[in-house]
Short mmCIF file of C-alpha atoms in Angstrom, two decimals:
data_model
loop_
_atom_site.label_atom_id
_atom_site.label_comp_id
_atom_site.label_asym_id
_atom_site.label_seq_id
_atom_site.Cartn_x
_atom_site.Cartn_y
_atom_site.Cartn_z
CA MET A 1 -18.98 40.86 -64.51
CA PHE A 2 -16.12 41.43 -66.94
CA GLY A 3 -13.09 43.54 -66.07
CA PRO A 4 -12.20 44.90 -62.68
CA ARG A 5 -14.77 46.27 -60.28
CA ILE A 6 -14.28 50.03 -60.03
CA PHE A 7 -15.84 52.63 -57.75
CA GLY A 8 -14.94 56.30 -57.38
CA ILE A 9 -14.96 59.12 -54.86
CA ALA A 10 -15.53 62.56 -56.36
CA GLY A 11 -15.73 65.98 -54.82
CA TRP A 12 -14.23 69.43 -54.66
CA LYS A 13 -10.92 70.21 -52.97
CA ASN A 14 -11.10 69.68 -49.18
CA SER A 15 -14.38 67.75 -49.49
CA GLY A 16 -13.05 64.75 -47.53
CA LYS A 17 -12.18 62.50 -50.48
CA THR A 18 -8.79 61.32 -49.20
CA GLY A 19 -9.95 60.68 -45.65
CA LEU A 20 -12.89 58.68 -46.98
CA MET A 21 -10.62 56.74 -49.35
CA VAL A 22 -8.28 55.79 -46.49
CA ARG A 23 -11.19 54.62 -44.32
CA LEU A 24 -12.68 52.62 -47.21
CA VAL A 25 -9.37 50.89 -48.01
CA THR A 26 -8.90 50.10 -44.32
CA GLU A 27 -12.38 48.59 -43.96
CA PHE A 28 -12.36 46.62 -47.24
CA THR A 29 -8.91 45.27 -46.35
CA ARG A 30 -10.10 44.35 -42.85
CA ARG A 31 -12.88 42.34 -44.53
CA GLY A 32 -10.28 40.43 -46.53
CA TYR A 33 -10.53 42.17 -49.90
CA ARG A 34 -7.57 43.06 -52.09
CA ILE A 35 -7.94 46.75 -52.93
CA SER A 36 -6.04 48.90 -55.41
CA THR A 37 -6.36 52.66 -55.67
CA ILE A 38 -5.83 55.31 -58.31
CA LYS A 39 -5.50 58.97 -57.32
CA HIS A 40 -5.77 61.63 -60.02
CA ALA A 41 -3.73 64.77 -59.34
CA HIS A 42 -4.50 68.08 -61.03
CA HIS A 43 -0.97 69.30 -60.44
CA ASP A 44 2.59 68.18 -60.98
CA PHE A 45 3.82 65.73 -58.37
CA ASP A 46 6.95 63.77 -57.61
CA ILE A 47 7.24 60.64 -55.50
CA ASP A 48 11.02 60.67 -55.74
CA LYS A 49 13.56 62.76 -53.83
CA PRO A 50 16.25 64.92 -55.42
CA GLY A 51 19.62 63.25 -55.05
CA ALA A 52 18.24 59.69 -54.80
CA ASP A 53 19.65 57.23 -57.32
CA SER A 54 16.24 56.74 -58.97
CA TYR A 55 15.77 60.51 -59.21
CA ARG A 56 19.15 60.79 -60.89
CA HIS A 57 18.14 58.06 -63.37
CA ARG A 58 15.00 60.02 -64.32
CA GLU A 59 16.89 63.29 -64.55
CA ALA A 60 19.34 61.61 -66.90
CA GLY A 61 16.41 60.86 -69.25
CA ALA A 62 15.16 57.35 -68.36
CA HIS A 63 11.67 56.65 -69.73
CA GLU A 64 10.75 54.36 -66.81
CA VAL A 65 12.54 53.82 -63.52
CA THR A 66 11.68 50.87 -61.31
CA ILE A 67 12.72 50.71 -57.67
CA VAL A 68 12.51 47.27 -56.05
CA SER A 69 13.05 46.11 -52.48
CA GLY A 70 11.97 43.17 -50.36
CA THR A 71 8.83 45.04 -49.27
CA ARG A 72 7.59 46.93 -52.35
CA TYR A 73 8.33 48.16 -55.82
CA ALA A 74 7.42 51.31 -57.70
CA ILE A 75 7.54 52.09 -61.39
CA MET A 76 7.80 55.75 -62.34
CA HIS A 77 6.95 56.53 -65.93
CA GLU A 78 8.02 59.90 -67.30
CA LEU A 79 5.63 61.35 -69.87
CA ARG A 80 8.29 63.70 -71.28
CA GLY A 81 5.70 65.80 -73.09
CA ALA A 82 3.39 62.93 -74.08
CA PRO A 83 -0.29 63.32 -73.14
CA GLU A 84 -1.61 62.03 -69.83
CA PRO A 85 -2.54 58.34 -70.23
CA ALA A 86 -6.22 57.48 -70.55
CA PHE A 87 -8.04 56.19 -67.49
CA ASP A 88 -8.50 52.73 -69.05
CA GLU A 89 -4.76 52.48 -69.74
CA ILE A 90 -3.95 53.16 -66.09
CA VAL A 91 -6.55 50.61 -64.92
CA SER A 92 -5.11 47.99 -67.28
CA ARG A 93 -1.66 48.31 -65.64
CA LEU A 94 -2.93 47.24 -62.21
CA ALA A 95 -2.58 43.69 -60.93
CA PRO A 96 -5.78 41.68 -60.37
CA CYS A 97 -7.69 42.75 -57.27
CA ASP A 98 -11.20 42.65 -55.83
CA LEU A 99 -11.90 46.36 -56.22
CA ILE A 100 -10.21 49.48 -57.59
CA LEU A 101 -11.11 52.63 -55.68
CA ILE A 102 -10.65 55.87 -57.59
CA GLU A 103 -10.06 59.31 -56.07
CA GLY A 104 -10.69 62.12 -58.49
CA TYR A 105 -11.38 61.50 -62.19
CA LYS A 106 -14.69 63.37 -61.78
CA SER A 107 -15.59 62.98 -65.46
CA GLU A 108 -15.06 59.21 -65.82
CA PRO A 109 -18.24 57.17 -66.38
CA ILE A 110 -17.83 55.01 -63.27
CA PRO A 111 -20.12 54.71 -60.24
CA LYS A 112 -19.12 57.31 -57.65
CA ILE A 113 -19.97 58.73 -54.27
CA GLU A 114 -19.81 62.50 -54.02
CA ALA A 115 -17.96 63.63 -50.88
CA ARG A 116 -19.15 66.91 -49.36
CA ARG A 117 -17.79 68.88 -46.43
CA LEU A 118 -18.67 72.32 -45.17
CA GLU A 119 -14.95 73.23 -45.35
CA ALA A 120 -14.70 72.33 -49.07
CA MET A 121 -13.34 74.90 -51.54
CA LYS A 122 -16.64 74.84 -53.48
CA HIS A 123 -20.14 73.85 -52.48
CA GLU A 124 -21.79 73.42 -55.88
CA PRO A 125 -23.19 69.86 -55.91
CA LEU A 126 -21.73 67.54 -58.55
CA ALA A 127 -24.56 65.00 -58.41
CA PRO A 128 -27.19 66.93 -60.39
CA THR A 129 -24.95 67.05 -63.48
CA ASP A 130 -23.19 63.66 -63.16
CA PRO A 131 -25.44 60.64 -63.75
CA HIS A 132 -22.66 58.34 -62.48
CA ILE A 133 -22.86 59.70 -58.93
CA VAL A 134 -24.94 57.09 -57.14
CA ALA A 135 -24.77 58.42 -53.56
CA ILE A 136 -23.61 61.34 -51.42
CA ALA A 137 -21.45 61.25 -48.28
CA ALA A 138 -21.57 64.51 -46.33
CA ASP A 139 -20.66 66.01 -42.98
CA HIS A 140 -23.88 68.03 -42.98
CA PRO A 141 -27.56 67.45 -43.79
CA VAL A 142 -28.34 67.09 -47.50
CA GLU A 143 -31.84 67.96 -48.59
CA ASN A 144 -33.75 67.43 -51.82
CA SER A 145 -31.68 64.52 -53.09
CA ALA A 146 -33.14 61.39 -54.63
CA LEU A 147 -29.77 59.67 -54.04
CA PRO A 148 -28.84 57.76 -50.89
CA VAL A 149 -27.09 60.08 -48.42
CA PHE A 150 -24.52 58.84 -45.89
CA ASN A 151 -22.72 60.51 -43.05
CA LEU A 152 -19.20 61.09 -44.36
CA ASP A 153 -17.80 59.18 -41.36
CA ASP A 154 -20.15 56.17 -41.60
CA THR A 155 -17.51 53.97 -43.20
CA THR A 156 -19.31 50.67 -42.55
CA ALA A 157 -22.51 51.78 -44.30
CA ILE A 158 -20.57 53.26 -47.23
CA VAL A 159 -18.49 50.07 -47.66
CA ASP A 160 -21.68 47.96 -47.58
CA PHE A 161 -23.24 50.25 -50.21
CA ILE A 162 -20.18 50.08 -52.50
CA ALA A 163 -19.94 46.30 -52.16
CA THR A 164 -23.60 45.94 -53.14
CA THR A 165 -23.35 48.49 -55.96
CA VAL A 166 -20.38 46.78 -57.68
CA GLY A 167 -21.55 43.22 -56.91
CA LEU A 168 -18.52 42.42 -54.79
CA GLY A 169 -18.47 38.74 -53.91
CA GLU A 170 -16.08 36.80 -51.75
CA PRO A 171 -12.52 38.20 -51.50
CA LEU A 172 -9.86 36.91 -53.91
CA ARG A 173 -7.65 34.29 -52.34
CA PRO A 174 -3.86 34.75 -52.57
#
């Protein structure tokens, strides 16, 4: 396989996407895989705090601000009116890993599981109109689906399914 292995979680607001993502990352990591994630937000967000040095750098007009410590680093890139970067551009910026898990990006042509919860904002199924949805994970019975259906909390079965779907082999070694 060429390029990184990518698998997505799609669903409406409050469908359980983030909880599922966290459980998937935890289980893949427990199995020894190096996992990266991309979360698409449909709203403005800020990972920096007003008054922090890095925030002040951005407010002064810096194009990119990098914060580095002995435990992590973060690069914030200000678009300053430029269009949102393409999905492929974001993927290309990530370091090599075993699997990239995607939350959101409903319209990208990547294999996805549709998350469904009774408490979701909408209940219209995505699967019938998205040929890239390969399974459903729900907290309620799902009828009339030709796709595999998992309990939303059955993390082990979902991880096994994703690993098989993307052809995940042995974990990368550091």
